[in-house]
PDB file of C-alpha atoms in Angstrom:
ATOM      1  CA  UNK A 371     -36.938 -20.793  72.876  1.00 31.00           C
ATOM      2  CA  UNK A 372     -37.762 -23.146  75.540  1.00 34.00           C
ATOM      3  CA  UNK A 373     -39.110 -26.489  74.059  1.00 36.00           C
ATOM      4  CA  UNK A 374     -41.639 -28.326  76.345  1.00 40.00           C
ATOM      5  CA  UNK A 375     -43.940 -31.200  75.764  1.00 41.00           C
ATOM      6  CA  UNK A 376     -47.411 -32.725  77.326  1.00 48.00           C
ATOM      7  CA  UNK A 377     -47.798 -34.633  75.144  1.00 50.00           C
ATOM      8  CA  UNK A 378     -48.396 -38.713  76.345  1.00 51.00           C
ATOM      9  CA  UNK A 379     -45.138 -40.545  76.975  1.00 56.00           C
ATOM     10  CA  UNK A 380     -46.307 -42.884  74.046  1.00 53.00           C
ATOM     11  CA  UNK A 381     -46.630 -39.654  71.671  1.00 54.00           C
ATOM     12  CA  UNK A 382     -42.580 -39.042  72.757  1.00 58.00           C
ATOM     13  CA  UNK A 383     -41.974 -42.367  72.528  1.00 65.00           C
ATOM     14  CA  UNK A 384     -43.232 -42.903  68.250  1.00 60.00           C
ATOM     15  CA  UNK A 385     -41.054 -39.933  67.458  1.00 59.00           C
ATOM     16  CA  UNK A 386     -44.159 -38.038  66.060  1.00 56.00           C
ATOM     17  CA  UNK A 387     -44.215 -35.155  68.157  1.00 60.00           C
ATOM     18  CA  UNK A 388     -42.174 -32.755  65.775  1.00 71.00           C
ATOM     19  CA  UNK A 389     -45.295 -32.697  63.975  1.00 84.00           C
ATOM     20  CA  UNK A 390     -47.445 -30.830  66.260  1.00 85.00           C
ATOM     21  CA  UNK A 391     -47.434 -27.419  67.730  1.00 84.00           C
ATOM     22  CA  UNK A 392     -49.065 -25.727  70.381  1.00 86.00           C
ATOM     23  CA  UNK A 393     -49.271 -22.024  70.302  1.00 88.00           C
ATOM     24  CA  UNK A 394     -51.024 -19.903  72.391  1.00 86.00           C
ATOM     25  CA  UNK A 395     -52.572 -16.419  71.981  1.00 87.00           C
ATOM     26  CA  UNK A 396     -53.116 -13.107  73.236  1.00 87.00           C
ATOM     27  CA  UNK A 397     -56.305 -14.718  75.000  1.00 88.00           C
ATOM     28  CA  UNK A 398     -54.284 -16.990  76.673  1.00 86.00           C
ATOM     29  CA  UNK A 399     -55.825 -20.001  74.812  1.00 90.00           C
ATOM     30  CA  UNK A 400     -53.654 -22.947  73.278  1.00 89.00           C
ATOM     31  CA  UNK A 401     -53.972 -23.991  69.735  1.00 91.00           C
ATOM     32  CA  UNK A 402     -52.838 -27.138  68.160  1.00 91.00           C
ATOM     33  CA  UNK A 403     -51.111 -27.166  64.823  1.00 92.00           C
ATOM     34  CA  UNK A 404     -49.843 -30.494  63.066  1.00 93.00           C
ATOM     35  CA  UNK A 405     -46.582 -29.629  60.638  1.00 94.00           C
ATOM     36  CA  UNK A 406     -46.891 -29.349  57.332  1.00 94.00           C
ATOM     37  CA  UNK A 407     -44.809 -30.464  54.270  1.00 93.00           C
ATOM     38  CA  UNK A 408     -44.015 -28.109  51.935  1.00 92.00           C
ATOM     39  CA  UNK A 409     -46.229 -29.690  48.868  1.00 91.00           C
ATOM     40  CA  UNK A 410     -49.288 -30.370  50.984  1.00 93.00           C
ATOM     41  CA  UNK A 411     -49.566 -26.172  52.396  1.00 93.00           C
ATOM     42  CA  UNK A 412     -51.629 -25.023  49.373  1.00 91.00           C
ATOM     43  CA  UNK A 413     -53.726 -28.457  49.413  1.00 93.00           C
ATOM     44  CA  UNK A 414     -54.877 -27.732  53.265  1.00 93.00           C
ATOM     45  CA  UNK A 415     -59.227 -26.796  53.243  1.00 94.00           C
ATOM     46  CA  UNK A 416     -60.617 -24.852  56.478  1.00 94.00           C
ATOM     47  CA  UNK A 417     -57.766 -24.469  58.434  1.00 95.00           C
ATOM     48  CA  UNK A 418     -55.930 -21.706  60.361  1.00 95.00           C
ATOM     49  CA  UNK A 419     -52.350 -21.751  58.761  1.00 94.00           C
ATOM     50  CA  UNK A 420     -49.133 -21.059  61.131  1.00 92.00           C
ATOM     51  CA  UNK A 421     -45.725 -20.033  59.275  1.00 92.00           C
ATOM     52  CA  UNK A 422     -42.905 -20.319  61.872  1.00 89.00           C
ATOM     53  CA  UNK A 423     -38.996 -19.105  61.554  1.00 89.00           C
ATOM     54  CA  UNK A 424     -36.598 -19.656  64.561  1.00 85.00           C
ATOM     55  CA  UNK A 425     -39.936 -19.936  67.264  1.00 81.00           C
ATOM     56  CA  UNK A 426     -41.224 -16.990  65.957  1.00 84.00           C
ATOM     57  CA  UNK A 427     -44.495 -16.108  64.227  1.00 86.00           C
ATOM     58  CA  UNK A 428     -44.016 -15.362  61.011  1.00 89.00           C
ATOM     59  CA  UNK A 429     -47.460 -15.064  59.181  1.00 90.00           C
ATOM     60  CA  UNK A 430     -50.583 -16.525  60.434  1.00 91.00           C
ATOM     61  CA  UNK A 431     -53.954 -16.911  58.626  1.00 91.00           C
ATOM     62  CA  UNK A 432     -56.455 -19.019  56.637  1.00 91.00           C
ATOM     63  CA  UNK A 433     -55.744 -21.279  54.612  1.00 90.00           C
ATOM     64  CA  UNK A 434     -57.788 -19.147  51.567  1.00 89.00           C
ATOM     65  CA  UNK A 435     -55.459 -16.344  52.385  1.00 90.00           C
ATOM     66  CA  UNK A 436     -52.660 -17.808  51.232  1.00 88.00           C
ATOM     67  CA  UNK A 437     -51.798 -18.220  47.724  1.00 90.00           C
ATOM     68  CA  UNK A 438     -48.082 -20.082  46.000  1.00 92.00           C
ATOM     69  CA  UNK A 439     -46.136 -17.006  45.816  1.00 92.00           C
ATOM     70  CA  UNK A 440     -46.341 -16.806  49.376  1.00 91.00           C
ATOM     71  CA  UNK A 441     -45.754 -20.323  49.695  1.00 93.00           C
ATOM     72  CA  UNK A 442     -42.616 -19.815  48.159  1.00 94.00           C
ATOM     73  CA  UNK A 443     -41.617 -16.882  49.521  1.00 93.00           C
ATOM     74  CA  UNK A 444     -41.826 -18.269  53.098  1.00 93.00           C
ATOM     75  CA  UNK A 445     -40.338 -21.489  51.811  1.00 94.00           C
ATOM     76  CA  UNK A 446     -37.376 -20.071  50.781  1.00 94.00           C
ATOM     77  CA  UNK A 447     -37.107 -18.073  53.901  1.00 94.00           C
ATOM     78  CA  UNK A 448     -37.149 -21.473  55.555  1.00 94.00           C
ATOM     79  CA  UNK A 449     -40.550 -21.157  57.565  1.00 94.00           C
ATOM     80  CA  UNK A 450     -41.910 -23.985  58.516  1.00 94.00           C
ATOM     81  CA  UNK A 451     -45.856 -24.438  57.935  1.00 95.00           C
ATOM     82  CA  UNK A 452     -48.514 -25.439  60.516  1.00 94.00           C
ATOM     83  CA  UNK A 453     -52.257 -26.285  60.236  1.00 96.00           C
ATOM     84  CA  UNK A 454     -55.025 -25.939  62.974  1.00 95.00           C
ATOM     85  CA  UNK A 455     -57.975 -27.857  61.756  1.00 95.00           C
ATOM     86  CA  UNK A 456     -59.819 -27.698  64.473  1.00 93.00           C
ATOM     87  CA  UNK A 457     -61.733 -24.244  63.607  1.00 93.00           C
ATOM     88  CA  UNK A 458     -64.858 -25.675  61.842  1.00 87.00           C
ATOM     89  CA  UNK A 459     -65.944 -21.964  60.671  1.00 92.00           C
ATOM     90  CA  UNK A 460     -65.001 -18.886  58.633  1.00 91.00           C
ATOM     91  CA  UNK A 461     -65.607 -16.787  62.162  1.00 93.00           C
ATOM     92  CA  UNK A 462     -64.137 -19.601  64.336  1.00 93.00           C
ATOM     93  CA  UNK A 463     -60.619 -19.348  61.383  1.00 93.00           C
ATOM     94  CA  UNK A 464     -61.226 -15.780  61.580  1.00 92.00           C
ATOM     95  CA  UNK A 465     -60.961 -15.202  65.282  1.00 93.00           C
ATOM     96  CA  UNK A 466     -58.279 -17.928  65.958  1.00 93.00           C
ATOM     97  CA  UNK A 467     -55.494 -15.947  63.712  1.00 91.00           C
ATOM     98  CA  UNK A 468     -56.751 -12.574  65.607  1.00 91.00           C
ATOM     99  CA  UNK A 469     -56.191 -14.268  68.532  1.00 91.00           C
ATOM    100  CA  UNK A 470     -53.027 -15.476  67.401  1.00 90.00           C
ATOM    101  CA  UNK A 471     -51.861 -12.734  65.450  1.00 86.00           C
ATOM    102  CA  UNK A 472     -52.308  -9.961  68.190  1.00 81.00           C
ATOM    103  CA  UNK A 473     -49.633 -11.719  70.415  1.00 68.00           C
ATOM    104  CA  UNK A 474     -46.162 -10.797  70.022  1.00 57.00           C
ATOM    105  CA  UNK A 475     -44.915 -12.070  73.137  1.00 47.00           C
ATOM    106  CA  UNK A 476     -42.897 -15.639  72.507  1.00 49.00           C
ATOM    107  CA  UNK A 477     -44.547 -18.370  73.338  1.00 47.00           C
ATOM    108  CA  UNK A 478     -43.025 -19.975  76.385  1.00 46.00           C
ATOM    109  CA  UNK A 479     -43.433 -16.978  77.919  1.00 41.00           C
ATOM    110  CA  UNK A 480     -47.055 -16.125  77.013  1.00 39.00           C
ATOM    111  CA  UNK A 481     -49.682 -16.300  80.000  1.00 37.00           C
ATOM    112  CA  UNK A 482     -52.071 -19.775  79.921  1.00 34.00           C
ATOM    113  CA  UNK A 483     -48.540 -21.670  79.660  1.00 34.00           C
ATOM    114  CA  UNK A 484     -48.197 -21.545  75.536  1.00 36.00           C
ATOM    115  CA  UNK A 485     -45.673 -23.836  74.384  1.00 37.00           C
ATOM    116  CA  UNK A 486     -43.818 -25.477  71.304  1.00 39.00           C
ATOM    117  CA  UNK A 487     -43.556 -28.674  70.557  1.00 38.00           C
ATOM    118  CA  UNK A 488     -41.791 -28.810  67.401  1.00 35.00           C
ATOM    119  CA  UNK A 489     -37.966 -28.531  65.752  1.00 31.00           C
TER     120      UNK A 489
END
C-alpha cells in the first residue's frame, strides 16, 4: 500500500501523524480515524471503530459492537485499532461503517482519493 499524507507540514514535522488515518468508502467519502492503544479500544464512547492488518480492513464498527474477546482476538492477530469520533449519532455510526464496510477495494486506489496515513 501506497502511504500518502495531507496532512500540514507542521503535523509531519511533530511526528504525530502515525496516529491518524484516513479511509475512504464505497461513497467515495474520507473518514478520519486517530490510532488507538491497545488498553484505551474498549474505553472509546460514540465512535466508529477501524481494525486494520497489513492496509487492509479487517473489522469495522461501533464502538458498542465490540466487546474484549474481540479485542483480543484482533490484538493478537496484530490489528491495529482506529477511532472516528466525528459521527455524533447512532445513524450517523451506523451509516459510516456501511459506508466503510461495503468497500473492498484498497484504499489508495478507491475513487475520492482515500488514503492512509499511518504505519
Amino acid at each position: 500500500m501506497t502511504v500518502k499524507s495531507s496532512l500540514p507540514h507542521v503535523v509531519r514535522e511533530q511526528g504525530v501523524s502515525d496516529r491518524y488515518l484516513y479511509w475512504s468508502g464505497a461513497s467515495g467519502r474520507r473518514y478520519l480515524f486517530s490510532r488507538l492503544d491497545l488498553e484505551h479500544v474498549l474505553s472509546v464512547k460514540d465512535a466508529v471503530v477501524l481494525c486494520v492488518k497489513g492496509g487492509d480492513l479487517r473489522w469495522v464498527g461501533s464502538d458498542d459492537a465490540l466487546d474484549s474477546a474481540d479485542v483480543l482476538r484482533f490484538a493478537a492477530d496484530g490489528v491495529i485499532f482506529y477511532a472516528h469520533f466525528l459521527a455524533g449519532s447512532g445513524r450517523s455510526r451506523q451509516l459510516v461503517s456501511e459506508d466503510l464496510s461495503s468497500s473492498e477495494t484498497p484504499p489508495e486506489k478507491r475513487r475520492g482519493g482515500g488514503y492512509c496515513v499511518a504505519a
